[in-house]
XYZ file of C-alpha atoms in Angstrom:
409
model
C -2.688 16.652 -10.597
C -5.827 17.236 -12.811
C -5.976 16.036 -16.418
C -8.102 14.443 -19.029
C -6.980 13.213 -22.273
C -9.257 12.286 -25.362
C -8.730 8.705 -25.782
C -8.791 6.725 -28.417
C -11.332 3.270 -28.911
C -10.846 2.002 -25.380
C -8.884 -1.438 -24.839
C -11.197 -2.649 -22.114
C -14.938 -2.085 -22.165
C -17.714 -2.442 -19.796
C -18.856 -5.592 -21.310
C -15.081 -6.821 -20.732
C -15.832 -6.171 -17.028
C -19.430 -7.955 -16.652
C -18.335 -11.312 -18.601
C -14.889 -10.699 -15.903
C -17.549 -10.776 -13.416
C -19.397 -13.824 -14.383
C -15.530 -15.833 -14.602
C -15.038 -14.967 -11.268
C -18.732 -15.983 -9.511
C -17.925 -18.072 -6.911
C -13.973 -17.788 -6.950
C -13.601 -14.110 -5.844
C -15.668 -12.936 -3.043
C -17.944 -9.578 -3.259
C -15.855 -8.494 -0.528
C -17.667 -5.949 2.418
C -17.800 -2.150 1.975
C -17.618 -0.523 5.898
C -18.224 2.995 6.609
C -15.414 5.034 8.754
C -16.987 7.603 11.712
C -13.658 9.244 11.805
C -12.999 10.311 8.041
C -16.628 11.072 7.835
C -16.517 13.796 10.067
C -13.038 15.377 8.862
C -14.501 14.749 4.452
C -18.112 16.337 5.974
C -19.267 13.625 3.955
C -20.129 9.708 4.340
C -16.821 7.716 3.734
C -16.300 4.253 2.936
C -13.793 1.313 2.750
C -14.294 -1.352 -0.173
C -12.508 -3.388 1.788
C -10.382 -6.120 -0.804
C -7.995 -6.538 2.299
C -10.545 -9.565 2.910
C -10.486 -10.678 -0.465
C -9.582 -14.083 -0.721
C -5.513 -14.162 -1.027
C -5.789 -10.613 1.353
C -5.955 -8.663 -2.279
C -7.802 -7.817 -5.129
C -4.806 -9.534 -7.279
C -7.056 -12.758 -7.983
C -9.477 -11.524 -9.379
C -7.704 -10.569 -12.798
C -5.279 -13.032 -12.381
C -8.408 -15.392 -12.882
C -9.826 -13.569 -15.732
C -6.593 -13.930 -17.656
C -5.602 -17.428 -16.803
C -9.390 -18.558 -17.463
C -8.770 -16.947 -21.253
C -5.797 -18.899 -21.892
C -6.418 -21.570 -24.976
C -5.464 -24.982 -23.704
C -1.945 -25.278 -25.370
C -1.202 -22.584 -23.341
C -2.793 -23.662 -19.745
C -0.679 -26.942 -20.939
C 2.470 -25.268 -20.772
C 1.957 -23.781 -17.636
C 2.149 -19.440 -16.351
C 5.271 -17.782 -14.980
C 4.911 -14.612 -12.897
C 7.009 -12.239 -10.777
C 5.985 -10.676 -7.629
C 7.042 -9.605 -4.363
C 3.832 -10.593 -2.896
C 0.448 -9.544 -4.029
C 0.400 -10.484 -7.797
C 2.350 -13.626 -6.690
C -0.614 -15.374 -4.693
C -3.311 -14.132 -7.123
C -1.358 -16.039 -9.817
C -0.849 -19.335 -7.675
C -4.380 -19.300 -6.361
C -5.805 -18.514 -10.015
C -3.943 -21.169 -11.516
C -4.439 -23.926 -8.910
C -8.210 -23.281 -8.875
C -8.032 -23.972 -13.066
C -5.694 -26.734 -12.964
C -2.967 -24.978 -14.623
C 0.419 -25.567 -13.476
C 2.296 -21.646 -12.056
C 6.147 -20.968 -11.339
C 6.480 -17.489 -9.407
C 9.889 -15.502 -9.275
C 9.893 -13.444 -5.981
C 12.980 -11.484 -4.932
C 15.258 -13.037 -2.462
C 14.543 -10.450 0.058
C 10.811 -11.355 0.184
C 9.047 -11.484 3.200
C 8.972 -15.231 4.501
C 5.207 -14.885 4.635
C 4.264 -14.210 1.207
C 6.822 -16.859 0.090
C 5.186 -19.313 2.466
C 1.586 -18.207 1.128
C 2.377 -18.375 -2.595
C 3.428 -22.290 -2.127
C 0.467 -22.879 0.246
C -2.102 -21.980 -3.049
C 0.471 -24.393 -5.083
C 2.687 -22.545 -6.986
C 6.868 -23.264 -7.298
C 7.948 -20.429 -6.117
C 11.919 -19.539 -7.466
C 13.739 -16.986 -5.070
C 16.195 -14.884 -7.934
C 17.260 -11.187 -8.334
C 17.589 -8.821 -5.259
C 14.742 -6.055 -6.759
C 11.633 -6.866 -8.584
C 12.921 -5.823 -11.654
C 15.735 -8.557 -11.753
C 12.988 -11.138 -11.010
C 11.120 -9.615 -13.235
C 13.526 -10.505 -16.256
C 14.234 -13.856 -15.086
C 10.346 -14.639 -14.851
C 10.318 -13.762 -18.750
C 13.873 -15.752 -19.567
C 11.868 -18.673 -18.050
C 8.435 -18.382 -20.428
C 10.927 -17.830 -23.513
C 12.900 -21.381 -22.250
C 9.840 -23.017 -21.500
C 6.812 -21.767 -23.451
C 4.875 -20.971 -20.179
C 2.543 -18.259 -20.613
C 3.641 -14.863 -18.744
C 1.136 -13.257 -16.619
C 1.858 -9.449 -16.242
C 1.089 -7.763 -13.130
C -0.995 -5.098 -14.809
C -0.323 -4.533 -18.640
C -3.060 -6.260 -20.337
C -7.033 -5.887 -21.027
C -7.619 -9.197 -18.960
C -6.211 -8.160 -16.079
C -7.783 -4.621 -15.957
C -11.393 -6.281 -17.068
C -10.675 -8.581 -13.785
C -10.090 -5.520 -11.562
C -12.731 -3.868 -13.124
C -15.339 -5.815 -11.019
C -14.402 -3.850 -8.251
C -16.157 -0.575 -9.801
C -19.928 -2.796 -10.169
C -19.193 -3.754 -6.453
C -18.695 -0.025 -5.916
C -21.643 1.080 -7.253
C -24.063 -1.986 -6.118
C -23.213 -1.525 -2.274
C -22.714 2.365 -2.550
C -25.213 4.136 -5.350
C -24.898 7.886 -4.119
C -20.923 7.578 -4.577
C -19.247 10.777 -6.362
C -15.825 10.058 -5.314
C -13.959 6.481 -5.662
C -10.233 6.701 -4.057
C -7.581 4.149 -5.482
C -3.790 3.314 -5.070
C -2.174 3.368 -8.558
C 1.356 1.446 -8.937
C 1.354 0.201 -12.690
C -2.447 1.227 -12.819
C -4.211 -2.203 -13.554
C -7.011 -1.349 -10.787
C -7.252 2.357 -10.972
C -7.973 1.400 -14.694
C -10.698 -0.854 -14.362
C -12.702 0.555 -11.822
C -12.934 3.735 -14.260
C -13.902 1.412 -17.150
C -16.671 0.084 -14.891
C -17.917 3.262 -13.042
C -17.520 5.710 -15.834
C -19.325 4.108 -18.196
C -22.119 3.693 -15.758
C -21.836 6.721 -13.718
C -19.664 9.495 -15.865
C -20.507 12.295 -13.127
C -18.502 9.930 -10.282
C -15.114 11.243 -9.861
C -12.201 8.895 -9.571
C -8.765 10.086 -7.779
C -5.672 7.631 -8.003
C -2.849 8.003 -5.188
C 0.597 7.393 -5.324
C 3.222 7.344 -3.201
C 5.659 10.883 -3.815
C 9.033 8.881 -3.436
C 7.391 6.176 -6.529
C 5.274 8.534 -8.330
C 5.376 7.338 -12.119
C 1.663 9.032 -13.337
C 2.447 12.411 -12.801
C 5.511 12.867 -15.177
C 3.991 10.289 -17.495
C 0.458 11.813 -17.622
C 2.643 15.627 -18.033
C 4.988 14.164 -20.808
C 1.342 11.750 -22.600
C 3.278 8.591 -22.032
C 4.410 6.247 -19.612
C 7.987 7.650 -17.926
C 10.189 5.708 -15.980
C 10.782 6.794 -12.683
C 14.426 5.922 -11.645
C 14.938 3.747 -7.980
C 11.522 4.259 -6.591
C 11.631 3.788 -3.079
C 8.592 3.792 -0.536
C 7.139 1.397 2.290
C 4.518 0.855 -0.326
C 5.726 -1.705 -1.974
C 2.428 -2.689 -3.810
C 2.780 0.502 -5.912
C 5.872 0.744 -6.179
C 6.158 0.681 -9.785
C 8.696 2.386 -11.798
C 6.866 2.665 -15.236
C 3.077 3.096 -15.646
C 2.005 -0.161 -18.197
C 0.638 0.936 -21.436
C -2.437 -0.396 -21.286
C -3.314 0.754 -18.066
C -2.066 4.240 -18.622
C -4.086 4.881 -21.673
C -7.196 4.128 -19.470
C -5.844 6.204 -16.749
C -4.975 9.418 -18.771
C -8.607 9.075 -20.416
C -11.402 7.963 -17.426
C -9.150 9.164 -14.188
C -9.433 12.517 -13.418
C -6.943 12.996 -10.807
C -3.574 11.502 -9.659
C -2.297 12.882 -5.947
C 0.616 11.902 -4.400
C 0.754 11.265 -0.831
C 4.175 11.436 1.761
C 5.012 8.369 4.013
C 4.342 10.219 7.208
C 0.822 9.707 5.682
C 0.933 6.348 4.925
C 1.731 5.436 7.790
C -0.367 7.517 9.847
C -3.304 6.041 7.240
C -2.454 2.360 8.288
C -2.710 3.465 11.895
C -5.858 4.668 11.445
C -7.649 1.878 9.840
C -5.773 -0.596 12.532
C -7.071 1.689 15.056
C -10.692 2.766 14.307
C -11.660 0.282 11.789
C -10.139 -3.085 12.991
C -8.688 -3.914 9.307
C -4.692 -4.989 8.762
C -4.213 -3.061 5.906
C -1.061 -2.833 3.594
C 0.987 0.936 3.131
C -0.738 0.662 -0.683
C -4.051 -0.261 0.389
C -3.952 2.328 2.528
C -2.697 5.287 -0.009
C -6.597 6.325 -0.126
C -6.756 6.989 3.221
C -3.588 8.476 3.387
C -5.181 10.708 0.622
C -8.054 11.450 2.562
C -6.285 12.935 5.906
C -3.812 15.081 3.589
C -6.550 17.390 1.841
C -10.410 15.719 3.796
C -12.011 18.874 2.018
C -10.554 18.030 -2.014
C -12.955 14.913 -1.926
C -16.997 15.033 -2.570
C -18.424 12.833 -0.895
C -20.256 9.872 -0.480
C -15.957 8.712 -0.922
C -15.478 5.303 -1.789
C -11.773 4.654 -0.605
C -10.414 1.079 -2.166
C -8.115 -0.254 0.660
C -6.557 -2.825 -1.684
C -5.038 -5.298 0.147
C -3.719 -6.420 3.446
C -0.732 -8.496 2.950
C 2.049 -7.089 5.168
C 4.875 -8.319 6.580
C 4.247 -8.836 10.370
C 8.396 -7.089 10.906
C 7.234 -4.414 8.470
C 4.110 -3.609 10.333
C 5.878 -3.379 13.721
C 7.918 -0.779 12.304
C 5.207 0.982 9.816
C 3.302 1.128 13.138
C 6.413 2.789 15.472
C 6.288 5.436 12.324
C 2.825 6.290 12.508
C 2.637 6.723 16.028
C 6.075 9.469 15.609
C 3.802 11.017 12.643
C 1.006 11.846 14.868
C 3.254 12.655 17.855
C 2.578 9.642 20.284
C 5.946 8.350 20.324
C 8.618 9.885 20.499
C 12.150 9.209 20.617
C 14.979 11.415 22.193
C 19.117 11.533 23.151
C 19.663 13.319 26.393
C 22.888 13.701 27.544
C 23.763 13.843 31.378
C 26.552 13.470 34.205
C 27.746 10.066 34.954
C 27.054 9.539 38.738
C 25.018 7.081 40.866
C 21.223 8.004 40.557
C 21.603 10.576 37.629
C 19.510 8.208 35.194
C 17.011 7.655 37.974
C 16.824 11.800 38.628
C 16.341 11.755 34.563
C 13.542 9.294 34.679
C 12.002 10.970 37.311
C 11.475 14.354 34.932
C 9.961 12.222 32.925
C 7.051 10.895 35.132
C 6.306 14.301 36.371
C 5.172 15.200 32.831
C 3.645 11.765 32.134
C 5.584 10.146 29.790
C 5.691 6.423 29.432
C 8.965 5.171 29.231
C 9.373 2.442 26.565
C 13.241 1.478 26.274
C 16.469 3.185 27.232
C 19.498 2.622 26.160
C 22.882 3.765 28.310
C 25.990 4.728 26.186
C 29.075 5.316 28.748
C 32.235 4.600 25.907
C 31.266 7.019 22.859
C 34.771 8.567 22.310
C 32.339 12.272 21.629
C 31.345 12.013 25.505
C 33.578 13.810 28.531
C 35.148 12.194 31.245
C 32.047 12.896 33.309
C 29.735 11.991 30.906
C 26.833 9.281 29.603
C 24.458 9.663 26.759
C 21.063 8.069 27.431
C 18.631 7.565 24.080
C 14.807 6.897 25.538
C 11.992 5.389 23.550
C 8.514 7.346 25.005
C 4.942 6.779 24.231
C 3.222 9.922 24.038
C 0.122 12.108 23.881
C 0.449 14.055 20.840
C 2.922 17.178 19.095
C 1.957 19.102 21.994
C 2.535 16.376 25.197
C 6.129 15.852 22.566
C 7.315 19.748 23.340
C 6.278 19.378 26.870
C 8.593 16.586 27.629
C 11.308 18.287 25.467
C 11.035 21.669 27.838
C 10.606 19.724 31.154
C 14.259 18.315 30.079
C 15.700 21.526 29.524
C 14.506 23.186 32.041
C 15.544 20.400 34.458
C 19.337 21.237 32.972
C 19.772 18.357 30.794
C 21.282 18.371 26.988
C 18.806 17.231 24.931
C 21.230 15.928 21.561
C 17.947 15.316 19.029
């Protein structure tokens, strides 16, 4: 979606982002920027990964959280910061505020993965398990700062937090000068926002795309309607954009300095995440991968040098395993399949047989005798099968067939 707004005096400014960038010397790490062969040669142009996966707390969450904590006045870093997160914003905040001496309580939903609970209390925050969504923990984060006078510390929605993500754009354009085309995830919009800040003001002729996922795609509608939309029950794997409202700080900057906001399926996430486990050795999160994801959907809609922000790389170990099983389905490698057959001695073996002839690799079967939609004389076998590709996929589907056997889905 292309747009461009004329904006008023802008919230954040590029001397927000330097003095950001001075706060966080020494405390957030000028994290590597790797080139990628394989998106190289589908773009046509060089491609590479600012890679704030390996930023300290495995996002680029710290370094605003910093920048605003470090502002506070010290009545305020006396009574202590409140936060709610399912993960990223949450360790940002605890690592921030342990590193300044200021005391942090983070709300994360009960269903949060046991390793981003376990991380938040490792960089010393009190971590409170309440609400079953974010936005339930969300509103008991903010009964909690109007109980106790702790200071709230929004994900996204203010200039201290966009100034601190801002000092991603001067890495940008340090480590890669010739860029035209800086990539970025956008959930609420905090980083999209202040890498334009930073790379417009220095480099207006660089072209900055933001990505969000289609099933919890807020910008679009918002940036159609000129202000922030809620998007009801956003669902993706995502979950570090998944964001149901654009913040209104952000979004200004957005609809002003971005001048593009795709959307991108999960079949592409996932396939994206594969990819940059595969060929460039990095753990990367579905919303640190959205740029990539971007990048395989449309290669030729992106002038290169592309700078593609992988954000971060905290992801649930379960959620990865199954994120993974996706990606390989997406690009045809694994494939699973129902294939009905007589019940008799040596009829799975004669099935499995079929299968090595045309070289698939049997991962798991499962043997259903007692489903009351099965005959007499019948068994239903469901096979897990690793792959070649779409093609190798309808090769195993015809060998059954042709070998006589119902093949249910």
């Amino acid at each position: 979606m292309n747009h461009r707004t004329v904006a008023p005096q802008p919230s954040v400014t590029l001397d927000d982002v330097r003095g950001a960038r001075k706060m966080l010397a020494g405390v957030a790490r000028v994290t590597a920027m790797e080139g990628s062969r394989r998106l190289s040669q589908l773009v046509g142009s060089p491609v590479h990964f600012k890679c704030e996966n390996l930023q300290r707390t495995g996002s680029f969450k710290l370094r605003g959280a910093y920048v605003r904590i470090s502002g506070l006045l010290p009545e305020q870093r006396a009574a202590g910061v409140v936060a709610a997160s399912a993960g990223n914003h949450a360790q940002g905040v605890a690592l921030a505020s342990t590193l300044l001496g200021v005391r942090s309580t983070v709300f994360m939903p009960q269903g949060a993965p046991l390793p981003k609970i376990s991380a938040t209390r490792d960089y010393g925050a009190e971590v409170r398990l309440q609400g079953q969504v974010v936005d339930e923990t969300l509103a008991a984060a903010q009964r909690y700062a109007a109980e106790t006078g702790a200071v709230f510390i929004h994900p996204f929605d203010h200039p201290d937090i966009i100034a601190g993500q801002g000092t991603v754009g001067l890495e940008i354009l340090e480590q890669c000068p010739e860029v035209r085309t800086v990539v970025v995830g956008v959930g609420g919009g905090g980083l999209a926002a202040g890498i334009a800040v930073a790379v417009k003001a220095l480099r207006p002729d660089v072209r900055i795309v933001g990505v969000q996922a289609e099933g919890a795609a807020a910008y679009p509608p918002s940036l159609a309607a000129g202000h922030p939309v809620q998007v009801a029950h956003p669902v993706t794997m995502a979950d570090g954009i998944k964001v149901g409202r654009p913040g209104e700080v952000p979004f200004s900057l957005v609809s002003s300095l971005v001048d593009e906001v795709r959307t991108v399926s999960e079949d592409a996430l996932s396939t994206a995440l594969l990819l940059c486990l595969e060929r460039a050795k990095l753990v990367v999160e579905p919303a640190g991968a959205s740029p990539v994801a971007a990048l395989l959907s449309e290669p030729g809609a992106f002038p290169g040098p592309v700078v593609a922000v992988l954000s971060g790389g905290n992801v649930d170990p379960l959620l990865l395993q199954r994120i993974l099983r996706h990606g390989l389905a997406a690009q045809g490698r694994y494939l699973a399949v129902r294939v009905r057959l007589t019940d008799r001695p040596g009829a799975l073996a004669a099935l499995l047989g079929v299968l090595s002839v045309v070289d698939a690799n049997v991962l798991d079967v499962s043997h259903v005798r007692t489903d009351p939609r099965l005959g007499l004389t019948e068994a239903e076998v469901e096979l897990h099968l690793e792959t070649k590709g779409p093609e190798h996929c309808a090769e195993v589907g015809d060998a059954l067939r042709e070998a006589g056997y119902t093949v249910i889905g």
